[in-house]
mmCIF file of C-alpha atoms in Angstrom:
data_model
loop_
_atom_site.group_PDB
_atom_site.id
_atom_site.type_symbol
_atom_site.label_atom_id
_atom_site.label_comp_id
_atom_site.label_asym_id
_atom_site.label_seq_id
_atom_site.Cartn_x
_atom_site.Cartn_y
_atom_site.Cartn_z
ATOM 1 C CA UNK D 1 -13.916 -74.451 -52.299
ATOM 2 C CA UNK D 2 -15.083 -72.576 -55.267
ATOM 3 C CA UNK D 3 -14.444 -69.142 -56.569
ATOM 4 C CA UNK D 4 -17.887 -68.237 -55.929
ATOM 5 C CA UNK D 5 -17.447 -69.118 -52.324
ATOM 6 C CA UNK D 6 -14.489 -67.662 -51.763
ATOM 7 C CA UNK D 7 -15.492 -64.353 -52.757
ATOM 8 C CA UNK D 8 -18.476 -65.226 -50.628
ATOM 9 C CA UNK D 9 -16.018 -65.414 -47.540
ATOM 10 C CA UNK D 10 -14.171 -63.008 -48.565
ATOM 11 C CA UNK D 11 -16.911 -59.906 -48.447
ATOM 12 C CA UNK D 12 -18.784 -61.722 -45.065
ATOM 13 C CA UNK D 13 -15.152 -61.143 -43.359
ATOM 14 C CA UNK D 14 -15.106 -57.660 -44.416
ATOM 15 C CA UNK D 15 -18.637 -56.753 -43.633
ATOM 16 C CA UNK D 16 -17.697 -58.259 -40.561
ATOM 17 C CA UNK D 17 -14.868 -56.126 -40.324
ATOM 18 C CA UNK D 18 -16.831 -52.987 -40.662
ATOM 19 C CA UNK D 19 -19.444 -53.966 -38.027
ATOM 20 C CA UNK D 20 -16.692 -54.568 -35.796
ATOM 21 C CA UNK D 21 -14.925 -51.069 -37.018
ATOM 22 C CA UNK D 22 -17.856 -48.632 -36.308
ATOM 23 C CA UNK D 23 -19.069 -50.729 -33.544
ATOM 24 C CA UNK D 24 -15.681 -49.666 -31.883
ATOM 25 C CA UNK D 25 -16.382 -45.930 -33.105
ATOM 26 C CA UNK D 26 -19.653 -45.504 -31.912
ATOM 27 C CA UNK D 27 -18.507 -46.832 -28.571
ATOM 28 C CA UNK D 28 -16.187 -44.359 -28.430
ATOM 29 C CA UNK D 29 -17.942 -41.812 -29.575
ATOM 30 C CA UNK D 30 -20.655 -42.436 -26.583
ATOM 31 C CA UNK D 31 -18.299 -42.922 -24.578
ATOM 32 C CA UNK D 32 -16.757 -39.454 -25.175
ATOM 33 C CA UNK D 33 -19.889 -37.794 -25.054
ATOM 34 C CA UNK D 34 -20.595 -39.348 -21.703
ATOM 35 C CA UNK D 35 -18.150 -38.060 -20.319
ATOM 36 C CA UNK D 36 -18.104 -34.355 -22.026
ATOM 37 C CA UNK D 37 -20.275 -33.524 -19.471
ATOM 38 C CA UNK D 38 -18.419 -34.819 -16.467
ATOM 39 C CA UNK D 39 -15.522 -32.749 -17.313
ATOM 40 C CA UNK D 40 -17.428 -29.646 -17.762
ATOM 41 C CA UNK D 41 -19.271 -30.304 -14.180
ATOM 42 C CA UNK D 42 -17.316 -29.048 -11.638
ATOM 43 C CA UNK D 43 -16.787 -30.946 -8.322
ATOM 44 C CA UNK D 44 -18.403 -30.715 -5.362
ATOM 45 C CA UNK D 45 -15.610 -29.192 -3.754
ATOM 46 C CA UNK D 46 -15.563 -26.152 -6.563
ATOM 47 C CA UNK D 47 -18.895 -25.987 -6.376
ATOM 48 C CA UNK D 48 -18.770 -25.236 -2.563
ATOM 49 C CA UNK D 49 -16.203 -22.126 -3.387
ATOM 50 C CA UNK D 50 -17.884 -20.764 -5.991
ATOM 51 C CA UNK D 51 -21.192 -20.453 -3.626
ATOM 52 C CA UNK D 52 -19.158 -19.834 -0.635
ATOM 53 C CA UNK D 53 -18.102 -16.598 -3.069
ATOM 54 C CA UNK D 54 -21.306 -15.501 -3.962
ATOM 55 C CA UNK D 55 -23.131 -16.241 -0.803
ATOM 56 C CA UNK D 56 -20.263 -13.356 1.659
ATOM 57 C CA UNK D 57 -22.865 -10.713 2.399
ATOM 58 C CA UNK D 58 -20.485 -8.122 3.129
ATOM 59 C CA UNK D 59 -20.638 -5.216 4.038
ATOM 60 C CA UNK D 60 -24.000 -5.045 6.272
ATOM 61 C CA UNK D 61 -23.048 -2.006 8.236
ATOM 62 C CA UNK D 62 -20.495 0.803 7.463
ATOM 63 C CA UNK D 63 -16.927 0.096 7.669
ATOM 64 C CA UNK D 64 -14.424 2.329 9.385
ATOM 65 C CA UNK D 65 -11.304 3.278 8.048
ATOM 66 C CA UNK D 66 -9.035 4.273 10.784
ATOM 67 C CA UNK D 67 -6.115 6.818 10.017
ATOM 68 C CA UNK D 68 -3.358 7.120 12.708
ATOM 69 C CA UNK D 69 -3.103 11.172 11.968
ATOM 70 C CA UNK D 70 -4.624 13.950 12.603
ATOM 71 C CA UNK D 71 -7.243 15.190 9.884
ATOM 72 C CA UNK D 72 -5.822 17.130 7.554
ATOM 73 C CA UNK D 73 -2.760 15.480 6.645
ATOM 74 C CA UNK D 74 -1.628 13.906 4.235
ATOM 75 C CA UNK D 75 -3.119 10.103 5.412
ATOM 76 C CA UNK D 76 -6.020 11.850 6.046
ATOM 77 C CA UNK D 77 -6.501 13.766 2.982
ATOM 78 C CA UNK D 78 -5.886 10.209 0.804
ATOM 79 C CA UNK D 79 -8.084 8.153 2.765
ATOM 80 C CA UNK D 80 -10.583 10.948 2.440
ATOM 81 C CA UNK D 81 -10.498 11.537 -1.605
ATOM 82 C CA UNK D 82 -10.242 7.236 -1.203
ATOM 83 C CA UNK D 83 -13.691 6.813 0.089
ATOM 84 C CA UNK D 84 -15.179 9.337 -2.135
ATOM 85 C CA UNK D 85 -14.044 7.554 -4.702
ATOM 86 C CA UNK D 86 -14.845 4.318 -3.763
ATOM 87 C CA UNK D 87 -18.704 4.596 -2.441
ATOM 88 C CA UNK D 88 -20.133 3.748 -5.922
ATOM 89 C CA UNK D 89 -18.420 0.310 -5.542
ATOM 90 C CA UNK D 90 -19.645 -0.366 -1.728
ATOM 91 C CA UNK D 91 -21.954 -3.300 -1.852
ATOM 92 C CA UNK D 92 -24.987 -3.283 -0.264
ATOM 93 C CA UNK D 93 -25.207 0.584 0.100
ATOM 94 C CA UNK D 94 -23.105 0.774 2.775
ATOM 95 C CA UNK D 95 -20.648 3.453 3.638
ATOM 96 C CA UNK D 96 -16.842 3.599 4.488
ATOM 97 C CA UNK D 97 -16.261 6.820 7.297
ATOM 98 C CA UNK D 98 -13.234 7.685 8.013
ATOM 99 C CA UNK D 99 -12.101 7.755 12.010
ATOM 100 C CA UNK D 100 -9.091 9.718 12.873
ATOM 101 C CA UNK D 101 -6.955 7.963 15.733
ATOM 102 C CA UNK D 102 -3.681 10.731 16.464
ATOM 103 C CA UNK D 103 -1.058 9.088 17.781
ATOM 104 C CA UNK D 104 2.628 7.710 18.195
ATOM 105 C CA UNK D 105 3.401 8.663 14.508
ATOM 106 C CA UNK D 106 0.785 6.357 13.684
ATOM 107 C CA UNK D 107 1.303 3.430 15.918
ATOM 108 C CA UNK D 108 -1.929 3.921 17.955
ATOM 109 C CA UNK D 109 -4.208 3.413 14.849
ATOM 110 C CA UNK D 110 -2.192 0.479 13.875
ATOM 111 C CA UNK D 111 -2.085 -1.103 17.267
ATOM 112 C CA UNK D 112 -5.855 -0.230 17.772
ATOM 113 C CA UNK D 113 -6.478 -2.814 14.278
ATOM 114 C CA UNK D 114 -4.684 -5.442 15.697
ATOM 115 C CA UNK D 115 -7.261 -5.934 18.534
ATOM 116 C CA UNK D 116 -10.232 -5.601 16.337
ATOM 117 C CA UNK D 117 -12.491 -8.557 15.351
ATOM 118 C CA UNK D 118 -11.617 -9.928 11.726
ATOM 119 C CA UNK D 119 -14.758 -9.280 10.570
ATOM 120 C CA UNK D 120 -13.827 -6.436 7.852
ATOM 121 C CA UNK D 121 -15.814 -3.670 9.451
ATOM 122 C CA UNK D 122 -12.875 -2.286 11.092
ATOM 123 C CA UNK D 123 -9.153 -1.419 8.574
ATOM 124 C CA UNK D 124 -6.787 1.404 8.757
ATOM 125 C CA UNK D 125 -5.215 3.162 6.461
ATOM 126 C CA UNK D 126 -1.324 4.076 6.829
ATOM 127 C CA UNK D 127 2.258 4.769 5.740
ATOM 128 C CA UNK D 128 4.825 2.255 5.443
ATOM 129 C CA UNK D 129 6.956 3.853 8.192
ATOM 130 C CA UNK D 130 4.901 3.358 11.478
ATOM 131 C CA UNK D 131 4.252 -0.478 10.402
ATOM 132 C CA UNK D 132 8.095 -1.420 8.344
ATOM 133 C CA UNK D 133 10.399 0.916 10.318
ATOM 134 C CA UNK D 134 9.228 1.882 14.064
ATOM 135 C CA UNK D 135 9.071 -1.243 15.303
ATOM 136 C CA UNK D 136 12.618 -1.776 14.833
ATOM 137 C CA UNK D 137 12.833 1.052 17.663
ATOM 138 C CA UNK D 138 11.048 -1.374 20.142
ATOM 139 C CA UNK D 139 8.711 0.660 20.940
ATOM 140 C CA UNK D 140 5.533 -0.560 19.362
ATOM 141 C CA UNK D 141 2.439 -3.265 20.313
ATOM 142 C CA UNK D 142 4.003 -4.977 17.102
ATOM 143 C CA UNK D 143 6.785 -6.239 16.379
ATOM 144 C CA UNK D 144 6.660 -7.751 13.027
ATOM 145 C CA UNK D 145 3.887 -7.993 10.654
ATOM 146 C CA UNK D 146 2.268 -11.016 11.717
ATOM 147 C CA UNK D 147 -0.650 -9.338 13.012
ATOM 148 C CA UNK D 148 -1.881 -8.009 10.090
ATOM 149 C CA UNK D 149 -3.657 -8.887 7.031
ATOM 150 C CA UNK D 150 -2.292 -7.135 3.769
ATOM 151 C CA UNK D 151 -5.188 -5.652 1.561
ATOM 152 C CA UNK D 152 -3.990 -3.118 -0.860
ATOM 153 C CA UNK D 153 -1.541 -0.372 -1.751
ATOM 154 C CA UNK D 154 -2.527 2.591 -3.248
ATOM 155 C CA UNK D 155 0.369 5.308 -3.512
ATOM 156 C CA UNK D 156 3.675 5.800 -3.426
ATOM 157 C CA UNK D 157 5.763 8.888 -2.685
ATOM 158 C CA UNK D 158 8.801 10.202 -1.117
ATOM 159 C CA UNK D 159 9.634 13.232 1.403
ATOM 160 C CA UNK D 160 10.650 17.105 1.259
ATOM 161 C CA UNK D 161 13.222 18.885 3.839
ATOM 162 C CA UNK D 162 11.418 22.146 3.944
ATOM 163 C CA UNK D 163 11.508 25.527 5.606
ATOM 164 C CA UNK D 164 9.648 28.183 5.705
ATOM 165 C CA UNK D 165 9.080 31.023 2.463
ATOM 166 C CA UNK D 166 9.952 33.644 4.545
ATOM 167 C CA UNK D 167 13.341 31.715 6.255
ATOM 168 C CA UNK D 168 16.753 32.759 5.403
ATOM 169 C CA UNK D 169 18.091 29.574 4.595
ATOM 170 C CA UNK D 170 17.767 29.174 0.876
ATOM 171 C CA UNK D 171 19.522 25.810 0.091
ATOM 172 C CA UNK D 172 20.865 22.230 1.691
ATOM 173 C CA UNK D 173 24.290 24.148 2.477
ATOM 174 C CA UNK D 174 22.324 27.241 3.950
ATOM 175 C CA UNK D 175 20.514 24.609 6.585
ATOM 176 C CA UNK D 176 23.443 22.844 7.491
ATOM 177 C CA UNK D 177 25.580 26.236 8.555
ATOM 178 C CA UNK D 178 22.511 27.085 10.311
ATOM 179 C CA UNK D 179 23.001 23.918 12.267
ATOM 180 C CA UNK D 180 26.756 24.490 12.864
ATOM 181 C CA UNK D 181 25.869 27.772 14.178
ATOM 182 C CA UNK D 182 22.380 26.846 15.772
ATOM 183 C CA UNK D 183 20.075 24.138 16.806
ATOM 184 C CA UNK D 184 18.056 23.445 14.541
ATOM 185 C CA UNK D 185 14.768 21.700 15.116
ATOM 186 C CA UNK D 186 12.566 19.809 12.351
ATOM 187 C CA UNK D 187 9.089 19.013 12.920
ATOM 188 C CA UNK D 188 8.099 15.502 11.617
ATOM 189 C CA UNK D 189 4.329 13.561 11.881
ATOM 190 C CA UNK D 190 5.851 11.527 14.811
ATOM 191 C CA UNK D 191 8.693 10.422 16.279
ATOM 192 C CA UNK D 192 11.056 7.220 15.398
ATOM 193 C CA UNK D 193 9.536 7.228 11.930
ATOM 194 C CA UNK D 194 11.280 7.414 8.422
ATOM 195 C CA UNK D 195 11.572 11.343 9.273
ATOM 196 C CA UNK D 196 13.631 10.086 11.849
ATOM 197 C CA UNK D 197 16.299 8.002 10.587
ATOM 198 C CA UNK D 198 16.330 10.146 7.392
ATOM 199 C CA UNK D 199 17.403 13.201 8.879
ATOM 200 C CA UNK D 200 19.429 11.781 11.528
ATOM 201 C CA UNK D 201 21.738 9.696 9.026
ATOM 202 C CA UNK D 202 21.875 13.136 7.270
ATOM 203 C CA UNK D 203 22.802 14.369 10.416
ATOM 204 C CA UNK D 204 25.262 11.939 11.855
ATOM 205 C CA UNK D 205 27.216 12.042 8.097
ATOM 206 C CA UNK D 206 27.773 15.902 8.304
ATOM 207 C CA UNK D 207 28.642 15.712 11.930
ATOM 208 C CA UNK D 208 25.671 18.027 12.949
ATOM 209 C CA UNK D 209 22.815 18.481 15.016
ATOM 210 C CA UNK D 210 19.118 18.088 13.958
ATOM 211 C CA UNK D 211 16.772 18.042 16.836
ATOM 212 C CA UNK D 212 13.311 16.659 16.175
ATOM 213 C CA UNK D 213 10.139 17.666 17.094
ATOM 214 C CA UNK D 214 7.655 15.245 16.524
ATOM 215 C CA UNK D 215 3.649 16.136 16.139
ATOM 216 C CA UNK D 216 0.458 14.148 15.425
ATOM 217 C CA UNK D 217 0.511 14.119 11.947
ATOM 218 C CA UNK D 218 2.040 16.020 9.057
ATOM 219 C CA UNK D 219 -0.401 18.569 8.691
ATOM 220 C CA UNK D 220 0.508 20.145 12.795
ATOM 221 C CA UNK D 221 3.935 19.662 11.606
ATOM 222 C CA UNK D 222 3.026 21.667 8.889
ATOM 223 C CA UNK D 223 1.336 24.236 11.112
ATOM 224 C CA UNK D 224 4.460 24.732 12.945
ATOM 225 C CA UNK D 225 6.708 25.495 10.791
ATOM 226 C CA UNK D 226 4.249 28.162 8.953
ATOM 227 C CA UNK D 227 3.883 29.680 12.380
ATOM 228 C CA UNK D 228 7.764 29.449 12.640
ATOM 229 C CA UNK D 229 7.813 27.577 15.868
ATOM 230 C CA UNK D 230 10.446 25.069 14.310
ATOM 231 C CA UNK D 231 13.079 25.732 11.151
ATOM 232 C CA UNK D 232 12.138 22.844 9.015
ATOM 233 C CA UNK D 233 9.606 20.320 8.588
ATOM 234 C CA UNK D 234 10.456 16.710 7.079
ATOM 235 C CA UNK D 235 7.137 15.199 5.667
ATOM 236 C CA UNK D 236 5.764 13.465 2.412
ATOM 237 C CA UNK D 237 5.394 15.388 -0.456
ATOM 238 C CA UNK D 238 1.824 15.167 -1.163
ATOM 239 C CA UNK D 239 1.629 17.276 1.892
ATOM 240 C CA UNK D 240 3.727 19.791 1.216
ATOM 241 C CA UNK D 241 3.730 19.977 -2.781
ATOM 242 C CA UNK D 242 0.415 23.147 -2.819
ATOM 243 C CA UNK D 243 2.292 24.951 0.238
ATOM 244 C CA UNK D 244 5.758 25.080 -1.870
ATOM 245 C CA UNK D 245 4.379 25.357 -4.853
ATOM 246 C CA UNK D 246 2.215 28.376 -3.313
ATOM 247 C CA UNK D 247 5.885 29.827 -2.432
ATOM 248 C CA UNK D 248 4.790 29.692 1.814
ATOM 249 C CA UNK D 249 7.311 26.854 2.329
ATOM 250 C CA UNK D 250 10.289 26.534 0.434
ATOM 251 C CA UNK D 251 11.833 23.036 -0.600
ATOM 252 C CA UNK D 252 15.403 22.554 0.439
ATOM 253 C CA UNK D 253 16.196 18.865 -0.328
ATOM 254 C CA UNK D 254 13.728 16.243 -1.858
ATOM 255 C CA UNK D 255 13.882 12.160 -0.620
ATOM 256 C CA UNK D 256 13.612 10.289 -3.223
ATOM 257 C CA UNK D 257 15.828 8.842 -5.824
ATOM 258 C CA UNK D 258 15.727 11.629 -8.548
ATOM 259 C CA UNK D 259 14.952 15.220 -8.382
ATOM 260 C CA UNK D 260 11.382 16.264 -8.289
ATOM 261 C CA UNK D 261 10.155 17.449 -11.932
ATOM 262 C CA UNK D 262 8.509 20.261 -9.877
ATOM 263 C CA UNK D 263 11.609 21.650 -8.896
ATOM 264 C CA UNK D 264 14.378 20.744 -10.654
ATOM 265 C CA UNK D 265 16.909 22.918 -9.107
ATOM 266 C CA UNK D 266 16.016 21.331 -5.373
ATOM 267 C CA UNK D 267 18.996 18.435 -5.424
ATOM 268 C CA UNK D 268 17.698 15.007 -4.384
ATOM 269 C CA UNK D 269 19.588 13.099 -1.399
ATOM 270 C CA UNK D 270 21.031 11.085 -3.732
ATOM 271 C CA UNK D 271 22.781 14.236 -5.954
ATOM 272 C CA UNK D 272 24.726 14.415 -2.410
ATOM 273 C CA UNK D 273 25.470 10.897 -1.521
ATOM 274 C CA UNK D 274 22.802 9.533 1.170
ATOM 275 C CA UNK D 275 20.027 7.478 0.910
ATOM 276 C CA UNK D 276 16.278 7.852 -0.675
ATOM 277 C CA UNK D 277 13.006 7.229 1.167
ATOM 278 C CA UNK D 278 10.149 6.586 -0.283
ATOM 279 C CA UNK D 279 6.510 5.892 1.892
ATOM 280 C CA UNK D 280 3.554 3.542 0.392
ATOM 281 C CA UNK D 281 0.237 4.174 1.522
ATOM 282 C CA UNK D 282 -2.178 1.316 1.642
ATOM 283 C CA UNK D 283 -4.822 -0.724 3.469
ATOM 284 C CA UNK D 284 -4.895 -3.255 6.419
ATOM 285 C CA UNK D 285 -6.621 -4.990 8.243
ATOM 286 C CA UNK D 286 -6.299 -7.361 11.209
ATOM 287 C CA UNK D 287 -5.142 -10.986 11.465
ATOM 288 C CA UNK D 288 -7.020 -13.712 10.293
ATOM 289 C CA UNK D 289 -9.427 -12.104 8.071
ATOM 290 C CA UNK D 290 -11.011 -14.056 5.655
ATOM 291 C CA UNK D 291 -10.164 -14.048 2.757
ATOM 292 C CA UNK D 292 -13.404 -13.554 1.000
ATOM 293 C CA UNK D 293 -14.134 -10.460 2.552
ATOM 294 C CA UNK D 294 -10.460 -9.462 2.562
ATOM 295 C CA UNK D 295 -11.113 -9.542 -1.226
ATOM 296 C CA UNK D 296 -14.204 -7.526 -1.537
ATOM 297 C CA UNK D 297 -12.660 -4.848 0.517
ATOM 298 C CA UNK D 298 -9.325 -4.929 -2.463
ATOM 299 C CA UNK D 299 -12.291 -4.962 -4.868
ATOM 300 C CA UNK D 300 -13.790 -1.624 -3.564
ATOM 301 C CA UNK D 301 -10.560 0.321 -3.517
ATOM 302 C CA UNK D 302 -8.815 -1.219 -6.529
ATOM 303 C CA UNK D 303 -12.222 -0.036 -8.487
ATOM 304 C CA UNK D 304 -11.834 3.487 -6.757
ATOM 305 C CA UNK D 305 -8.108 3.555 -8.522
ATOM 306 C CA UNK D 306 -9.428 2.386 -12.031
ATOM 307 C CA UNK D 307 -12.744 4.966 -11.656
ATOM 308 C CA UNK D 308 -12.547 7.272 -14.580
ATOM 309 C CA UNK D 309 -12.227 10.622 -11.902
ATOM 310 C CA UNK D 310 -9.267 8.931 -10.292
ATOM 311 C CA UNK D 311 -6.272 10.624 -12.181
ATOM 312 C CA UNK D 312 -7.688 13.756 -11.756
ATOM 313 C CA UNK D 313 -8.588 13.294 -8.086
ATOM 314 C CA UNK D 314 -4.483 12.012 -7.230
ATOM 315 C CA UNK D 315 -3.326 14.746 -8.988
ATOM 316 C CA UNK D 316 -5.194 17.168 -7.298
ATOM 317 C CA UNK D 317 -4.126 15.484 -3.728
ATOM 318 C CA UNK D 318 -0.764 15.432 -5.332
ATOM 319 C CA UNK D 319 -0.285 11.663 -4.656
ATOM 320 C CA UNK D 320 1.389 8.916 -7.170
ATOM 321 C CA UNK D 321 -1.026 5.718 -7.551
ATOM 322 C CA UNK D 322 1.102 2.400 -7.124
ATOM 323 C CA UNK D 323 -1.357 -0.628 -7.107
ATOM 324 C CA UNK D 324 -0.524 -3.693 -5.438
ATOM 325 C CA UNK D 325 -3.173 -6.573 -4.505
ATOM 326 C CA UNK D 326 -2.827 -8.146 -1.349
ATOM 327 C CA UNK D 327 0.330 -10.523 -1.964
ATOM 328 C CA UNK D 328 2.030 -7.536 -4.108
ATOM 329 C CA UNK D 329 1.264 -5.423 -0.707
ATOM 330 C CA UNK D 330 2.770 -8.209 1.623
ATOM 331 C CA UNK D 331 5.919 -8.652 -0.218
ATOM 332 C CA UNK D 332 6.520 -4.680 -0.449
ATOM 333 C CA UNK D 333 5.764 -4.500 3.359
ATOM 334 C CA UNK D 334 8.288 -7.163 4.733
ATOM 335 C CA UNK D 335 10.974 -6.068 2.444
ATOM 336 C CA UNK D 336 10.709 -2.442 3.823
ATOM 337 C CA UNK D 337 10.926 -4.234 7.134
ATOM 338 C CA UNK D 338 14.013 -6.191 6.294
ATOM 339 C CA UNK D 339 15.859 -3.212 4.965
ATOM 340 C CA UNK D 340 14.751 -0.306 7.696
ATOM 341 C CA UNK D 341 15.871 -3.146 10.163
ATOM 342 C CA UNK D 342 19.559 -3.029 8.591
ATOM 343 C CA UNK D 343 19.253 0.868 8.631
ATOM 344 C CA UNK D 344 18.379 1.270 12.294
ATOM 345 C CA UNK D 345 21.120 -1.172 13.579
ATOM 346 C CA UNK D 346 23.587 0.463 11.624
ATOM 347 C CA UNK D 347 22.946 3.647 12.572
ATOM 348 C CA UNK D 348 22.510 3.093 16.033
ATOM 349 C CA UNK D 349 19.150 4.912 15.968
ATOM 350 C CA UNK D 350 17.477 2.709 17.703
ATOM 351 C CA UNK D 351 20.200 2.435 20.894
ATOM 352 C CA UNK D 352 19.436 5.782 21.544
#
């Protein structure tokens, strides 16, 4: 072979080369940008949640909130300053109205939601107590949380041990010779609640007698004591905070793990050696409720938290915001349940 034709060979095998080079690129290149496209499409099953998501109509019709107290209290006053808050961010126009259902500390309204369609129309608003701690009692339509469907949590706060401004008793050690020497009754917003197995452990430590008086609701448990028909009231403090701070009750002991930074010189339960209680407020509904419209309803009242008059509104109600979504809620809820359960056997509460 001659030179010529070897370099002849030699630059048909590379041109060869090259075709065979970008030949291979540009097949990979189209086949790339084929399938661009398929991974940005979603599938059919996405596709079917995202319009299932935008197609839930809901609300049609108002919803009502149902609070297991009276109006006036402190559940009712929160649910209240709630759905003011939250009617910019109803869909649809609608309305939430608030329905009062007095009861069993709270049990009726709670029972009541259990037996209502899941169709979002019909939630209640409570305290931890009637749902994580009276049950435990036996005395209750429920006996675990099954029933329910978690939504949201909106506040957190704890309880005073108050009297009234005009009462003798002036500190923790004034009430307790009071109920060496007397008996002394408490009002709470129902019986077998936190009240109960707050003061009673209080109680059964010291050696003394604290008789309860339970009401509908903190704020005729309130009433009471202001028209001196018991010696103390036990309830949360975002009912009681404007009537102490007003000087017509007086705080004698405060609930929750520190002292109050209203009152600084009231000692906490835990300055003298027993336990704290603290009460979340929040949102339920019944069992099975879908999840779509178990979001929109979280959607309403976690926007009614973030709106810009919120802060001002919970301080004015006196209330501490603690957002949880729906899981958050759940897990809070059944370990309240777990622990009150432990409290109540050991203190025998609930034999009695």
């Amino acid at each position: 072979m001659s030179r010529l034709s070897g370099k002849f060979v030699l630059v048909a095998l590379f041109a060869m080369f090259l075709f065979l080079v970008t030949a291979c690129g540009e097949t990979s290149e189209s086949s790339s940008s084929n399938e661009e496209p398929t991974e940005e499409t979603p599938s059919s099953e996405e596709t079917a949640d995202e319009e299932e998501e935008v197609s839930v109509d809901f609300p049609k019709s108002p919803i009502n909130l149902n609070v297991g107290f009276a109006a006036g209290g402190g559940t009712d006053v929160l649910a209240r300053a709630m759905v003011e808050l939250a009617q910019p961010y109803i869909p649809n126009n609608q309305n939430i109205v608030v329905v009062n259902q007095p009861g069993a500390g709270g049990v009726l309204a709670l029972g009541e939601i259990m037996n209502q369609t899941p169709d979002g129309y019909n939630i209640v608003i409570s305290p931890s107590g009637p749902m994580t701690l009276t049950p435990h009692f036996g005395d209750t339509p429920y006996k675990d949380l099954e029933g329910f469907t978690p939504i949201i949590n909106l506040t957190t706060d704890s309880y005073f041990l108050a009297v009234n401004g005009s009462s003798d008793i002036d500190s923790f050690d004034d009430l307790v010779e009071f109920a060496k020497e007397n008996q002394l009754d408490f009002g709470t917003a129902g019986a077998r609640g936190v009240s109960t197995v707050a003061m009673q452990s209080i109680a059964m430590e010291l050696g003394v007698d604290f008789i309860e008086v339970p009401f509908e609701g903190n704020a005729p448990a309130r009433a009471a004591l202001m028209g001196d028909h018991v010696d103390a009231v036990h309830s949360v403090e975002s009912d009681l905070l404007p009537y102490l701070e007003s000087g017509e009750l007086k705080p004698i002991l405060y609930f929750g793990f520190e002292k109050h930074p209203n009152f600084p010189d009231v000692p906490s339960v835990t300055d003298l050696g027993f336990p704290a209680f603290t009460n979340s407020f929040f949102v339920t509904g019944p069992k099975d409720l879908p999840t779509d419209i178990r979001d929109v309803i979280h959607d309403i009242f976690k926007a009614a938290m973030e709106d810009p008059a919120a802060e001002e509104t919970f301080e004015k109600i006196m209330a501490t915001p603690d957002y949880r979504d729906a899981d958050g809620l759940g897990e809070l809820l059944q370990s309240k349940f777990d622990v009150n359960k432990e409290v109540v056997e050991a203190s025998g509460l609930a034999e009695e």
